[in-house]
XYZ file of C-alpha atoms in Angstrom:
346
model
C 8.868 12.908 5.222
C 7.145 10.986 8.017
C 9.390 8.692 10.024
C 8.333 5.272 11.259
C 9.908 4.790 14.677
C 11.215 1.397 15.655
C 9.705 -0.066 18.802
C 8.413 -3.348 20.212
C 4.845 -4.107 21.261
C 3.691 -7.237 23.052
C 0.464 -8.592 21.567
C -1.756 -10.565 23.924
C -3.267 -12.749 21.251
C -2.569 -13.801 17.704
C -6.206 -12.952 17.014
C -5.247 -9.285 17.279
C -3.043 -9.481 14.231
C -4.400 -7.754 11.153
C -3.610 -9.151 7.725
C -2.721 -6.480 5.187
C -5.196 -5.905 2.394
C -2.517 -6.511 -0.175
C -2.824 -9.591 -2.300
C 0.032 -11.766 -1.085
C -1.431 -14.460 -3.325
C -0.932 -12.429 -6.478
C 0.987 -14.106 -9.312
C -1.878 -16.134 -10.731
C -0.206 -14.841 -13.883
C 3.488 -15.363 -14.633
C 5.368 -14.498 -17.818
C 8.894 -15.856 -18.074
C 9.628 -13.886 -21.219
C 7.761 -12.100 -23.986
C 6.492 -15.369 -25.487
C 5.957 -17.840 -22.637
C 3.360 -17.200 -19.942
C 0.999 -19.035 -17.591
C -2.321 -17.994 -16.032
C -4.286 -19.812 -13.313
C -8.008 -19.704 -14.162
C -11.241 -20.946 -12.595
C -11.731 -24.642 -12.055
C -8.070 -25.247 -11.173
C -6.994 -25.078 -14.780
C -4.035 -23.180 -16.146
C -3.579 -21.563 -19.536
C -0.242 -21.671 -21.360
C 0.984 -19.508 -24.197
C 4.227 -19.968 -26.102
C 3.659 -17.265 -28.699
C 2.986 -14.076 -26.756
C -0.773 -14.623 -26.236
C -1.607 -15.324 -29.880
C -2.847 -18.777 -28.837
C -3.428 -20.622 -25.583
C -3.581 -24.212 -24.397
C -5.586 -25.109 -21.302
C -4.091 -27.681 -18.925
C -6.087 -29.487 -16.228
C -4.453 -30.051 -12.822
C -5.952 -32.908 -10.834
C -6.628 -31.330 -7.435
C -9.487 -30.153 -5.230
C -7.343 -27.389 -3.743
C -7.610 -23.798 -4.840
C -4.559 -22.891 -6.914
C -3.277 -19.468 -6.011
C 0.290 -18.777 -7.134
C 2.396 -19.844 -10.112
C 6.150 -19.376 -10.522
C 8.667 -20.618 -13.094
C 12.319 -20.880 -12.076
C 13.228 -21.651 -15.711
C 11.313 -21.962 -18.949
C 10.871 -25.695 -18.190
C 10.558 -25.882 -14.393
C 7.372 -24.477 -12.898
C 5.694 -24.445 -9.491
C 2.136 -23.878 -8.279
C 0.859 -23.776 -4.704
C -2.600 -24.780 -3.580
C -4.089 -24.685 -0.085
C -1.492 -27.057 1.346
C 0.229 -28.699 -1.641
C 3.062 -27.735 -3.980
C 2.830 -28.927 -7.602
C 5.790 -29.102 -9.990
C 6.193 -29.207 -13.766
C 9.315 -30.215 -15.690
C 8.030 -29.625 -19.217
C 7.037 -25.986 -19.348
C 3.714 -26.444 -17.572
C 2.193 -29.112 -19.825
C 2.114 -31.782 -17.095
C 2.094 -31.350 -13.305
C 2.739 -33.673 -10.364
C 2.331 -33.321 -6.628
C 5.642 -32.345 -5.026
C 4.716 -32.204 -1.314
C 1.659 -31.731 0.909
C 1.939 -30.024 4.304
C -0.623 -31.198 6.866
C -3.036 -28.687 8.429
C -1.513 -25.784 6.587
C -2.476 -22.824 4.440
C 0.196 -21.813 1.940
C 0.615 -18.144 1.026
C 3.760 -17.757 -1.031
C 6.428 -19.570 -3.037
C 9.751 -18.222 -4.243
C 12.747 -19.753 -6.053
C 16.107 -18.060 -6.490
C 17.148 -20.701 -9.063
C 15.983 -24.151 -10.228
C 17.194 -25.831 -7.038
C 16.853 -23.318 -4.228
C 13.330 -22.351 -3.173
C 11.141 -21.347 -0.260
C 7.513 -21.833 0.707
C 5.693 -19.836 3.359
C 2.322 -19.975 5.046
C 0.693 -20.908 8.324
C 0.077 -24.084 10.317
C -3.081 -24.630 12.374
C -2.418 -26.528 15.614
C -3.810 -26.871 19.144
C -2.226 -23.587 20.187
C -3.704 -21.658 17.271
C -1.847 -20.512 14.167
C 1.901 -20.950 13.790
C 4.400 -20.117 11.097
C 5.350 -22.331 8.154
C 8.660 -21.575 6.467
C 10.452 -24.355 4.557
C 13.452 -24.404 2.231
C 14.687 -26.734 -0.507
C 18.191 -26.901 -1.987
C 17.517 -29.731 -4.451
C 14.591 -28.621 -6.563
C 11.912 -29.898 -4.185
C 13.275 -33.424 -3.684
C 13.267 -32.596 0.021
C 12.065 -29.660 2.117
C 13.647 -28.630 5.427
C 12.118 -26.389 8.053
C 14.050 -23.135 8.278
C 15.332 -21.903 11.625
C 13.446 -18.826 12.859
C 14.606 -17.119 16.038
C 11.054 -16.170 17.121
C 7.424 -16.697 16.113
C 6.444 -15.020 12.852
C 2.887 -14.338 14.006
C 0.245 -15.720 11.689
C 2.650 -17.135 9.161
C 4.819 -16.020 6.273
C 3.251 -13.941 3.503
C 6.196 -13.087 1.232
C 9.928 -13.468 0.504
C 12.473 -11.405 -1.359
C 16.172 -12.069 -1.961
C 19.184 -10.118 -3.178
C 21.987 -12.128 -4.803
C 20.463 -15.358 -3.422
C 22.153 -15.136 -0.016
C 20.505 -12.080 1.557
C 16.758 -12.461 2.149
C 13.848 -10.833 3.922
C 10.509 -12.405 4.927
C 7.213 -10.824 5.951
C 5.486 -12.270 9.000
C 2.359 -10.063 9.013
C 3.302 -8.049 12.108
C 7.075 -8.030 11.717
C 9.994 -8.804 9.393
C 12.778 -11.378 9.363
C 16.208 -11.289 7.739
C 18.449 -14.095 6.505
C 22.157 -13.776 5.775
C 22.789 -17.419 4.846
C 20.530 -18.116 1.838
C 17.420 -18.610 3.954
C 18.401 -21.365 6.373
C 18.346 -19.084 9.437
C 16.032 -16.110 9.930
C 16.495 -13.373 12.534
C 13.765 -10.980 13.597
C 14.325 -7.334 12.707
C 13.726 -4.805 15.535
C 10.267 -3.753 14.406
C 6.680 -4.735 15.215
C 3.608 -3.339 13.486
C 0.752 -2.924 15.952
C -2.979 -3.430 15.397
C -4.616 -0.517 13.612
C -1.398 0.773 12.064
C 0.541 -0.230 8.965
C 0.208 -3.941 8.206
C 2.864 -5.404 5.864
C 1.982 -7.803 3.063
C 4.759 -8.028 0.463
C 8.388 -6.963 0.233
C 11.075 -6.378 -2.383
C 14.823 -6.078 -1.837
C 16.268 -3.641 -4.361
C 19.833 -4.159 -3.165
C 21.620 -5.026 0.074
C 20.509 -1.785 1.765
C 17.363 -0.575 -0.001
C 14.067 -2.380 0.610
C 10.444 -1.550 -0.249
C 7.587 -2.817 1.927
C 4.045 -2.901 0.539
C 1.029 -3.042 2.865
C -1.704 -0.830 4.205
C -3.652 0.694 7.069
C -7.345 0.578 8.046
C -8.926 4.013 7.671
C -12.451 4.706 6.356
C -11.530 2.094 3.750
C -8.360 0.048 3.549
C -5.566 2.241 2.207
C -2.473 0.800 0.591
C 0.871 2.287 1.581
C 4.581 1.806 0.843
C 7.444 2.022 3.318
C 11.137 2.158 2.496
C 14.374 1.307 4.264
C 17.883 2.354 3.248
C 19.696 0.568 6.081
C 18.819 -3.045 5.283
C 15.568 -3.019 7.279
C 16.736 -1.575 10.601
C 14.569 1.554 10.229
C 11.650 2.489 8.004
C 9.972 5.620 6.660
C 7.194 6.428 4.226
C 8.138 6.097 0.564
C 8.197 9.389 -1.323
C 5.248 11.666 -0.631
C 3.321 9.040 1.329
C 0.970 8.230 -1.554
C -2.205 6.438 -0.413
C -3.707 3.752 -2.657
C -7.422 3.588 -1.860
C -8.766 0.013 -1.567
C -5.283 -1.368 -1.053
C -2.515 -2.666 -3.304
C -3.370 -5.546 -5.615
C 0.067 -5.855 -7.171
C 3.258 -3.908 -7.742
C 6.549 -3.869 -9.624
C 9.696 -2.057 -8.467
C 12.394 -1.730 -11.113
C 14.556 0.197 -8.655
C 13.998 2.654 -5.802
C 13.025 5.388 -8.270
C 10.660 3.538 -10.614
C 7.646 1.758 -9.107
C 4.291 0.637 -10.550
C 1.256 -0.087 -8.326
C -2.253 -1.273 -9.173
C -5.262 -1.195 -6.851
C -7.469 -2.974 -9.371
C -8.987 0.271 -10.646
C -5.960 2.331 -11.678
C -2.216 2.038 -12.220
C 0.042 4.425 -10.312
C 3.555 5.127 -11.640
C 6.486 6.997 -10.140
C 9.898 7.584 -11.667
C 11.303 9.858 -8.934
C 11.193 7.730 -5.795
C 7.546 8.381 -4.999
C 7.685 12.192 -4.960
C 5.251 12.372 -7.889
C 2.833 9.752 -9.200
C 1.153 9.469 -12.591
C -2.295 7.845 -12.539
C -3.425 5.656 -15.440
C -7.095 4.687 -15.820
C -6.383 1.016 -16.476
C -8.157 -1.714 -14.549
C -5.626 -4.448 -13.821
C -5.797 -6.964 -10.989
C -2.136 -7.919 -11.340
C 0.708 -7.677 -13.777
C 3.845 -9.543 -14.799
C 6.792 -7.381 -15.873
C 9.372 -8.783 -18.279
C 11.491 -5.605 -18.204
C 11.036 -2.067 -16.946
C 8.891 -1.298 -20.015
C 7.334 -4.563 -21.173
C 4.590 -6.177 -19.099
C 1.394 -8.195 -19.253
C -1.621 -7.297 -17.132
C -4.627 -9.354 -16.049
C -7.980 -7.574 -15.919
C -11.327 -9.141 -15.051
C -11.773 -10.871 -18.408
C -8.815 -9.825 -20.560
C -5.068 -9.732 -20.862
C -3.361 -6.408 -21.459
C 0.132 -5.833 -22.845
C 2.424 -2.807 -22.870
C 5.828 -2.117 -24.350
C 6.299 1.328 -22.759
C 5.408 1.033 -19.095
C 1.630 1.438 -19.599
C 1.806 4.688 -21.554
C -0.040 2.689 -24.224
C -1.275 -0.876 -24.253
C -3.030 -3.554 -26.265
C -6.027 -5.531 -25.054
C -6.625 -9.228 -25.657
C -10.372 -9.570 -26.182
C -11.042 -12.832 -24.405
C -12.979 -14.270 -21.482
C -10.523 -16.316 -19.421
C -12.948 -18.869 -17.992
C -14.672 -22.051 -19.096
C -12.171 -23.220 -21.687
C -11.982 -26.903 -22.515
C -8.818 -28.847 -21.871
C -6.175 -28.483 -24.618
C -8.445 -26.183 -26.635
C -6.530 -23.529 -28.540
C -8.061 -20.054 -28.634
C -7.031 -17.279 -31.013
C -7.193 -13.688 -29.791
C -7.612 -10.348 -31.533
C -5.544 -7.372 -30.350
C -6.836 -3.809 -30.252
C -4.443 -0.934 -29.597
C -5.419 1.952 -27.350
C -3.397 5.031 -26.494
C -3.761 5.591 -22.759
C -2.365 9.102 -22.454
C -4.266 11.297 -22.227
C -7.004 8.966 -20.973
C -9.163 7.854 -23.922
C -9.768 4.506 -22.208
C -13.221 4.499 -20.649
C -13.247 1.755 -17.970
């Protein structure tokens, strides 16, 4: 097992930082449970289902910004980020209002641990270049306070993950930050990723000690990789057998340290033994939303997929997810395919 040694490198310019080819803006699809889900589609519309994809309602959001991430902290309270604005819904996504706009910013990620406590991360463009944006709310977005960071996060914040609400980790493109007080103060971990090596994009805390870090490295093409830590982020090593995901990591789901799903947009990769062995499924999914360790929805180029057994088999919703009129209801037909062994011809 290859070890990743901890060291510090001084970068002469922020322009040297390399952004990981992992989609930190994934979550254009979010399913709160088996019945209720939301998808961001072209034209800054969203589609809502309350019956497990049997029918959809299209909702128009009045904005010129590109909507990139949706998250529901409860079945009623939802959040969407655009380029620099956060939008909030209090009625299950049927109506949306502007919550806050950050000047000269580019938002990357949004995360709520409950209905009141949330975080937004991104980057701020100023006279000195690009700086970090990391804000926190404790009152459901009524006010946002800048979090205290003990050093510069590089080109902004790309992802958050929390364990039991109080212990958090944030990705700052070339390094990582840890919070022990519910995200008000963030301390830099003793690691820097240098140009041309592994570049982090997203992170998931499994428990207080075990963390998975998803990113990649530039080779002939961009290769997705996973690192793991079992000492709360102080040291890192390759996950399992060092599996490489050609073209990067579009999305992932980690049920625990043993069971992980990854999609690169062309195939789904599954491990149930901590990355020692991987099963490859010929299913084209850009991202997925897991409801449990077995049940999940997946978003392909023009369709929604659904599985009840961790992608061993799946159903396809035959629908083009663009150009729908506001409040139009669309009925979908399901077709069932057995994926193993590989009858699906992408």
